mmCIF file of C-alpha atoms and ligand atoms in Angstrom:
data_model
loop_
_atom_site.group_PDB
_atom_site.id
_atom_site.type_symbol
_atom_site.label_atom_id
_atom_site.label_comp_id
_atom_site.label_asym_id
_atom_site.label_seq_id
_atom_site.Cartn_x
_atom_site.Cartn_y
_atom_site.Cartn_z
ATOM 1 C CA MET A 140 61.823 13.062 -10.643
ATOM 2 C CA LYS A 141 59.265 10.318 -11.317
ATOM 3 C CA ILE A 142 60.231 6.853 -10.211
ATOM 4 C CA ILE A 143 58.560 3.440 -10.238
ATOM 5 C CA MET A 144 59.628 0.753 -7.791
ATOM 6 C CA LEU A 145 59.314 -2.770 -9.189
ATOM 7 C CA GLY A 146 59.911 -6.016 -7.342
ATOM 8 C CA ALA A 147 58.245 -9.022 -5.798
ATOM 9 C CA PRO A 148 56.093 -8.697 -2.695
ATOM 10 C CA GLY A 149 58.485 -8.235 0.201
ATOM 11 C CA ALA A 150 61.446 -7.248 -1.992
ATOM 12 C CA GLY A 151 61.815 -4.002 -0.067
ATOM 13 C CA LYS A 152 60.019 -1.584 -2.404
ATOM 14 C CA GLY A 153 58.315 0.188 0.482
ATOM 15 C CA THR A 154 61.466 0.338 2.602
ATOM 16 C CA GLN A 155 63.478 1.915 -0.232
ATOM 17 C CA ALA A 156 60.644 4.130 -1.504
ATOM 18 C CA LYS A 157 60.393 5.788 1.920
ATOM 19 C CA MET A 158 64.145 6.456 1.924
ATOM 20 C CA ILE A 159 63.978 7.903 -1.600
ATOM 21 C CA ALA A 160 61.035 10.109 -0.603
ATOM 22 C CA ASP A 161 62.974 11.460 2.403
ATOM 23 C CA LYS A 162 66.210 12.104 0.561
ATOM 24 C CA TYR A 163 64.805 13.620 -2.625
ATOM 25 C CA GLY A 164 61.770 15.370 -1.130
ATOM 26 C CA VAL A 165 59.127 13.684 -3.281
ATOM 27 C CA PRO A 166 55.975 11.959 -2.017
ATOM 28 C CA HIS A 167 55.923 8.193 -1.519
ATOM 29 C CA VAL A 168 52.798 6.895 -3.257
ATOM 30 C CA SER A 169 51.897 3.299 -2.404
ATOM 31 C CA THR A 170 48.627 1.850 -3.703
ATOM 32 C CA GLY A 171 48.882 -0.856 -1.031
ATOM 33 C CA ASP A 172 49.112 1.834 1.689
ATOM 34 C CA ILE A 173 46.134 3.693 0.184
ATOM 35 C CA PHE A 174 44.073 0.491 0.211
ATOM 36 C CA ARG A 175 45.132 -0.321 3.794
ATOM 37 C CA ALA A 176 44.192 3.192 4.951
ATOM 38 C CA ASN A 177 40.749 2.690 3.371
ATOM 39 C CA ILE A 178 40.368 -0.705 5.033
ATOM 40 C CA LYS A 179 41.182 0.866 8.371
ATOM 41 C CA GLU A 180 38.635 3.630 7.844
ATOM 42 C CA GLY A 181 36.023 1.084 6.713
ATOM 43 C CA THR A 182 35.268 2.806 3.376
ATOM 44 C CA GLU A 183 33.507 1.048 0.473
ATOM 45 C CA LEU A 184 36.763 1.051 -1.451
ATOM 46 C CA GLY A 185 38.486 -0.532 1.539
ATOM 47 C CA LYS A 186 35.900 -3.313 1.753
ATOM 48 C CA GLU A 187 36.191 -4.110 -1.912
ATOM 49 C CA ALA A 188 40.001 -4.005 -1.928
ATOM 50 C CA LYS A 189 40.235 -6.197 1.170
ATOM 51 C CA SER A 190 38.307 -9.023 -0.477
ATOM 52 C CA TYR A 191 41.090 -9.305 -3.077
ATOM 53 C CA MET A 192 44.065 -8.471 -0.888
ATOM 54 C CA ASP A 193 43.284 -11.100 1.740
ATOM 55 C CA GLN A 194 43.347 -13.737 -0.980
ATOM 56 C CA GLY A 195 46.680 -12.498 -2.321
ATOM 57 C CA LEU A 196 45.027 -11.353 -5.560
ATOM 58 C CA LEU A 197 45.352 -8.016 -7.323
ATOM 59 C CA VAL A 198 42.636 -5.409 -6.895
ATOM 60 C CA PRO A 199 41.008 -4.898 -10.333
ATOM 61 C CA ASP A 200 42.732 -2.398 -12.640
ATOM 62 C CA GLU A 201 39.635 -0.124 -12.964
ATOM 63 C CA LEU A 202 39.638 0.596 -9.239
ATOM 64 C CA THR A 203 43.381 0.845 -8.828
ATOM 65 C CA VAL A 204 44.055 3.089 -11.802
ATOM 66 C CA LYS A 205 41.490 5.678 -10.758
ATOM 67 C CA ILE A 206 42.898 5.912 -7.251
ATOM 68 C CA LEU A 207 46.438 6.276 -8.494
ATOM 69 C CA LEU A 208 45.634 8.923 -11.104
ATOM 70 C CA ASP A 209 43.682 10.953 -8.508
ATOM 71 C CA ARG A 210 46.611 10.729 -6.122
ATOM 72 C CA VAL A 211 49.307 11.847 -8.563
ATOM 73 C CA ALA A 212 47.132 14.744 -9.736
ATOM 74 C CA LYS A 213 47.493 16.316 -6.269
ATOM 75 C CA GLU A 214 49.618 19.415 -5.791
ATOM 76 C CA ASP A 215 52.398 17.647 -3.857
ATOM 77 C CA CYS A 216 53.099 15.360 -6.834
ATOM 78 C CA MET A 217 53.798 18.211 -9.266
ATOM 79 C CA ASN A 218 57.573 17.901 -8.903
ATOM 80 C CA GLY A 219 57.638 14.131 -8.951
ATOM 81 C CA TYR A 220 56.930 11.071 -6.853
ATOM 82 C CA VAL A 221 58.046 7.566 -6.118
ATOM 83 C CA LEU A 222 55.433 4.942 -6.978
ATOM 84 C CA ASP A 223 55.517 1.801 -4.857
ATOM 85 C CA GLY A 224 53.276 -1.081 -5.925
ATOM 86 C CA PHE A 225 51.967 0.621 -9.045
ATOM 87 C CA PRO A 226 51.906 -0.288 -11.885
ATOM 88 C CA ARG A 227 51.445 -3.998 -11.286
ATOM 89 C CA THR A 228 50.030 -5.025 -14.652
ATOM 90 C CA ILE A 229 50.771 -4.029 -18.249
ATOM 91 C CA PRO A 230 47.371 -2.285 -18.602
ATOM 92 C CA GLN A 231 48.151 -0.197 -15.487
ATOM 93 C CA ALA A 232 51.521 0.779 -16.976
ATOM 94 C CA GLU A 233 49.875 1.761 -20.250
ATOM 95 C CA VAL A 234 47.274 3.949 -18.542
ATOM 96 C CA LEU A 235 49.987 5.707 -16.533
ATOM 97 C CA GLU A 236 52.112 6.247 -19.623
ATOM 98 C CA LYS A 237 49.176 7.715 -21.520
ATOM 99 C CA ALA A 238 48.138 10.005 -18.661
ATOM 100 C CA LEU A 239 51.708 11.321 -18.397
ATOM 101 C CA ALA A 240 52.083 11.693 -22.162
ATOM 102 C CA GLU A 241 48.991 13.918 -22.205
ATOM 103 C CA LEU A 242 50.909 16.247 -19.878
ATOM 104 C CA GLY A 243 54.043 15.977 -22.040
ATOM 105 C CA ASP A 244 55.648 13.999 -19.263
ATOM 106 C CA ASN A 245 57.169 10.557 -18.597
ATOM 107 C CA ILE A 246 58.621 8.254 -15.941
ATOM 108 C CA ASP A 247 62.370 8.745 -15.411
ATOM 109 C CA TYR A 248 63.351 5.425 -13.840
ATOM 110 C CA ALA A 249 61.832 2.029 -13.122
ATOM 111 C CA ILE A 250 63.933 0.494 -10.349
ATOM 112 C CA ASP A 251 63.630 -3.264 -9.979
ATOM 113 C CA VAL A 252 64.536 -4.442 -6.484
ATOM 114 C CA ASP A 253 65.587 -7.975 -7.263
ATOM 115 C CA VAL A 254 65.121 -10.615 -4.545
ATOM 116 C CA PRO A 255 64.707 -14.348 -5.223
ATOM 117 C CA ASP A 256 61.529 -16.087 -4.043
ATOM 118 C CA GLU A 257 63.480 -18.102 -1.430
ATOM 119 C CA ASN A 258 64.213 -14.930 0.565
ATOM 120 C CA ILE A 259 60.709 -13.561 0.340
ATOM 121 C CA VAL A 260 58.804 -15.836 2.707
ATOM 122 C CA ASN A 261 61.269 -15.122 5.510
ATOM 123 C CA ARG A 262 60.980 -11.372 4.956
ATOM 124 C CA MET A 263 57.194 -11.469 5.074
ATOM 125 C CA SER A 264 56.850 -13.632 8.140
ATOM 126 C CA GLY A 265 59.251 -11.317 9.990
ATOM 127 C CA ARG A 266 57.685 -8.080 8.847
ATOM 128 C CA ARG A 267 55.796 -5.974 11.357
ATOM 129 C CA ALA A 268 53.826 -2.919 10.279
ATOM 130 C CA CYS A 269 52.587 0.021 12.328
ATOM 131 C CA THR A 270 48.790 0.215 12.534
ATOM 132 C CA GLU A 271 48.987 3.996 12.794
ATOM 133 C CA CYS A 272 51.708 5.452 10.518
ATOM 134 C CA GLY A 273 52.500 2.521 8.214
ATOM 135 C CA ALA A 274 56.206 2.280 9.171
ATOM 136 C CA THR A 275 57.603 -1.225 8.588
ATOM 137 C CA TYR A 276 60.149 -3.263 10.511
ATOM 138 C CA HIS A 277 61.597 -6.750 10.420
ATOM 139 C CA ILE A 278 61.899 -8.668 13.692
ATOM 140 C CA VAL A 279 65.446 -9.790 12.812
ATOM 141 C CA HIS A 280 66.819 -7.469 10.099
ATOM 142 C CA ILE A 281 65.253 -4.128 11.014
ATOM 143 C CA PRO A 282 63.885 -4.431 14.561
ATOM 144 C CA PRO A 283 62.086 -1.595 16.372
ATOM 145 C CA LYS A 284 63.752 -0.268 19.536
ATOM 146 C CA THR A 285 61.025 -1.847 21.695
ATOM 147 C CA GLU A 286 59.442 -5.093 20.556
ATOM 148 C CA GLY A 287 55.953 -4.615 19.120
ATOM 149 C CA VAL A 288 56.058 -0.802 19.362
ATOM 150 C CA CYS A 289 56.579 1.703 16.507
ATOM 151 C CA ASP A 290 59.752 3.843 16.887
ATOM 152 C CA LYS A 291 58.104 6.727 15.054
ATOM 153 C CA CYS A 292 54.681 7.031 16.711
ATOM 154 C CA GLY A 293 54.597 4.576 19.624
ATOM 155 C CA LYS A 294 51.621 2.587 18.309
ATOM 156 C CA GLU A 295 51.281 -1.181 18.021
ATOM 157 C CA LEU A 296 53.083 -3.246 15.362
ATOM 158 C CA VAL A 297 51.220 -6.134 13.701
ATOM 159 C CA LEU A 298 51.675 -8.871 11.094
ATOM 160 C CA ARG A 299 49.780 -7.866 7.943
ATOM 161 C CA ASP A 300 46.761 -10.096 7.143
ATOM 162 C CA ASP A 301 48.230 -10.949 3.739
ATOM 163 C CA ASP A 302 51.653 -11.876 5.164
ATOM 164 C CA LYS A 303 50.572 -15.314 6.318
ATOM 165 C CA PRO A 304 52.674 -17.982 4.552
ATOM 166 C CA GLU A 305 49.764 -19.447 2.548
ATOM 167 C CA THR A 306 48.845 -16.008 1.136
ATOM 168 C CA VAL A 307 52.464 -15.090 0.425
ATOM 169 C CA GLY A 308 52.722 -18.082 -1.949
ATOM 170 C CA ARG A 309 49.719 -16.829 -3.900
ATOM 171 C CA ARG A 310 51.066 -13.268 -4.028
ATOM 172 C CA LEU A 311 54.348 -14.549 -5.418
ATOM 173 C CA SER A 312 52.660 -16.486 -8.227
ATOM 174 C CA VAL A 313 50.448 -13.486 -9.042
ATOM 175 C CA TYR A 314 53.628 -11.388 -9.147
ATOM 176 C CA HIS A 315 55.337 -13.733 -11.611
ATOM 177 C CA GLU A 316 52.297 -13.920 -13.871
ATOM 178 C CA GLN A 317 51.040 -10.359 -13.900
ATOM 179 C CA THR A 318 53.754 -8.000 -12.659
ATOM 180 C CA GLN A 319 57.072 -9.455 -13.793
ATOM 181 C CA PRO A 320 56.271 -8.699 -17.475
ATOM 182 C CA LEU A 321 56.730 -5.026 -16.532
ATOM 183 C CA ILE A 322 60.465 -5.638 -16.242
ATOM 184 C CA ASP A 323 60.582 -6.324 -19.948
ATOM 185 C CA PHE A 324 58.172 -3.454 -20.649
ATOM 186 C CA TYR A 325 60.415 -0.855 -18.963
ATOM 187 C CA SER A 326 63.594 -2.462 -20.231
ATOM 188 C CA LYS A 327 62.365 -1.864 -23.793
ATOM 189 C CA LYS A 328 61.696 1.779 -22.890
ATOM 190 C CA GLY A 329 65.325 2.056 -21.734
ATOM 191 C CA ILE A 330 64.530 3.209 -18.186
ATOM 192 C CA LEU A 331 64.906 -0.044 -16.259
ATOM 193 C CA LYS A 332 67.538 -0.220 -13.496
ATOM 194 C CA THR A 333 67.973 -3.498 -11.658
ATOM 195 C CA ILE A 334 69.491 -3.567 -8.182
ATOM 196 C CA ASP A 335 70.340 -6.434 -5.864
ATOM 197 C CA GLY A 336 67.691 -6.341 -3.161
ATOM 198 C CA THR A 337 69.266 -9.088 -1.056
ATOM 199 C CA ALA A 338 71.929 -6.755 0.312
ATOM 200 C CA ASP A 339 71.619 -4.809 3.570
ATOM 201 C CA MET A 340 68.980 -2.080 3.211
ATOM 202 C CA ARG A 341 71.633 0.672 3.442
ATOM 203 C CA ASP A 342 73.633 -0.916 0.616
ATOM 204 C CA VAL A 343 70.500 -1.266 -1.472
ATOM 205 C CA PHE A 344 69.835 2.427 -0.931
ATOM 206 C CA ALA A 345 73.434 3.306 -1.834
ATOM 207 C CA ALA A 346 72.910 1.527 -5.167
ATOM 208 C CA ILE A 347 69.774 3.601 -5.738
ATOM 209 C CA ILE A 348 71.645 6.853 -5.007
ATOM 210 C CA GLN A 349 74.193 5.801 -7.622
ATOM 211 C CA ILE A 350 71.366 5.751 -10.149
ATOM 212 C CA LEU A 351 69.457 8.860 -9.063
ATOM 213 C CA GLY A 352 72.479 11.000 -8.184
ATOM 214 C CA GLU A 353 73.413 12.670 -4.881
HETATM 215 P P1 AP5 B 671 51.501 -3.865 -1.426
HETATM 216 O O1 AP5 B 671 51.251 -3.220 -0.141
HETATM 217 O O2 AP5 B 671 52.111 -3.107 -2.528
HETATM 218 O O3 AP5 B 671 52.331 -5.201 -1.145
HETATM 219 P P2 AP5 B 671 53.458 -5.976 -2.003
HETATM 220 O O4 AP5 B 671 53.836 -5.542 -3.339
HETATM 221 O O5 AP5 B 671 53.030 -7.364 -1.889
HETATM 222 O O6 AP5 B 671 54.711 -5.579 -1.316
HETATM 223 P P3 AP5 B 671 55.003 -5.500 0.167
HETATM 224 O O7 AP5 B 671 54.516 -4.208 0.738
HETATM 225 O O8 AP5 B 671 54.541 -6.773 0.818
HETATM 226 O O9 AP5 B 671 56.573 -5.549 0.121
HETATM 227 P P4 AP5 B 671 57.654 -4.402 -0.142
HETATM 228 O O10 AP5 B 671 58.367 -4.691 -1.409
HETATM 229 O O11 AP5 B 671 57.071 -3.044 0.055
HETATM 230 O O12 AP5 B 671 58.644 -4.771 1.025
HETATM 231 P P5 AP5 B 671 58.983 -4.038 2.410
HETATM 232 O O13 AP5 B 671 59.791 -2.810 2.153
HETATM 233 O O14 AP5 B 671 57.790 -3.916 3.295
HETATM 234 O O15 AP5 B 671 50.140 -4.520 -1.973
HETATM 235 C C1 AP5 B 671 49.308 -5.291 -1.130
HETATM 236 C C2 AP5 B 671 48.102 -5.748 -1.929
HETATM 237 O O16 AP5 B 671 47.349 -4.608 -2.389
HETATM 238 C C3 AP5 B 671 48.412 -6.531 -3.202
HETATM 239 O O17 AP5 B 671 48.594 -7.913 -2.937
HETATM 240 C C4 AP5 B 671 47.143 -6.248 -4.015
HETATM 241 O O18 AP5 B 671 46.065 -7.056 -3.594
HETATM 242 C C5 AP5 B 671 46.820 -4.812 -3.670
HETATM 243 N N1 AP5 B 671 47.441 -3.846 -4.601
HETATM 244 C C6 AP5 B 671 48.353 -2.879 -4.303
HETATM 245 N N2 AP5 B 671 48.702 -2.195 -5.402
HETATM 246 C C7 AP5 B 671 47.990 -2.729 -6.432
HETATM 247 C C8 AP5 B 671 47.937 -2.466 -7.828
HETATM 248 N N3 AP5 B 671 48.698 -1.508 -8.402
HETATM 249 N N4 AP5 B 671 47.097 -3.235 -8.585
HETATM 250 C C9 AP5 B 671 46.331 -4.189 -8.040
HETATM 251 N N5 AP5 B 671 46.354 -4.500 -6.737
HETATM 252 C C10 AP5 B 671 47.167 -3.781 -5.926
HETATM 253 O O19 AP5 B 671 59.979 -5.141 3.002
HETATM 254 C C11 AP5 B 671 59.517 -6.422 3.368
HETATM 255 C C12 AP5 B 671 60.168 -6.873 4.692
HETATM 256 O O20 AP5 B 671 61.558 -7.054 4.489
HETATM 257 C C13 AP5 B 671 60.045 -5.853 5.832
HETATM 258 O O21 AP5 B 671 59.929 -6.531 7.044
HETATM 259 C C14 AP5 B 671 61.353 -5.072 5.768
HETATM 260 O O22 AP5 B 671 61.679 -4.531 7.027
HETATM 261 C C15 AP5 B 671 62.327 -6.159 5.318
HETATM 262 N N6 AP5 B 671 63.408 -5.654 4.484
HETATM 263 C C16 AP5 B 671 63.348 -4.665 3.545
HETATM 264 N N7 AP5 B 671 64.537 -4.484 2.962
HETATM 265 C C17 AP5 B 671 65.377 -5.399 3.519
HETATM 266 C C18 AP5 B 671 66.756 -5.736 3.324
HETATM 267 N N8 AP5 B 671 67.503 -5.102 2.409
HETATM 268 N N9 AP5 B 671 67.269 -6.760 4.060
HETATM 269 C C19 AP5 B 671 66.508 -7.425 4.980
HETATM 270 N N10 AP5 B 671 65.210 -7.143 5.217
HETATM 271 C C20 AP5 B 671 64.649 -6.149 4.502
HETATM 272 MG MG1 MG B 672 55.145 -2.335 0.542
HETATM 273 ZN ZN1 ZN B 673 53.951 4.225 13.638
#
């Protein structure tokens, strides 16, 4: 099962991708998480990615594509994966399609988690992410058991650098310009499924199970 999660920044792609990964036993592959792990470790890739991410811009395709293709070539991805935050541009989608076609393979579903821009800023300002394991919470909608502390690993929860309101506005316009065209791209391929991402996260997940099967 190979799935792509589409949706604006803060739509809930990561939240749902983790639930899909748990239920269906496939790895959750998030280019944003890979970049953040590199930033934390202080690698060259991390430094380069951070200079774009902090401005709310996309990391260049050349860098991103290589990282993604290396990741999905790993053993644990042989039976499928859920991609979260990739592809984000038409060229990225084309490279992925070509790489899969060379293996006689293809993406099964592109799931668009649809949330209007008005809801996004609130989601981002309330999001808290774990510095250790990457788990995400929302101070109002999905709070941790103890404020500021990760339920899963006990480490500190922080506001992401790119979740400040001024950067969120930029990320949204980059999304509309460069990523939204993918909705049309996958619709034409007949694999697009659109779900209402404004519902409670459990209801959003129920809609996804309807698509993927029990
Ligand atoms: P990335 O990490 O992918 O960020 P993003 O797409 O901007 O998406 P987010 O992670 O912010 O949101 P999400 O949809 O995962 O929402 P979440 O589940 O956390 O990318 C970061 C940066 O890396 C990019 O800006 C770019 O620079 C770079 N990058 C990454 N991939 C790239 C690529 N392929 N090409 C080029 N550059 C790339 O939910 C958000 C909040 O809402 C949380 O607080 C959550 O708890 C809450 N929430 C979730 N669901 C619900 C619900 N149903 N109801 C209420 N609250 C909810
Ligand atoms: Mg995410
Ligand atoms: Zn944690």
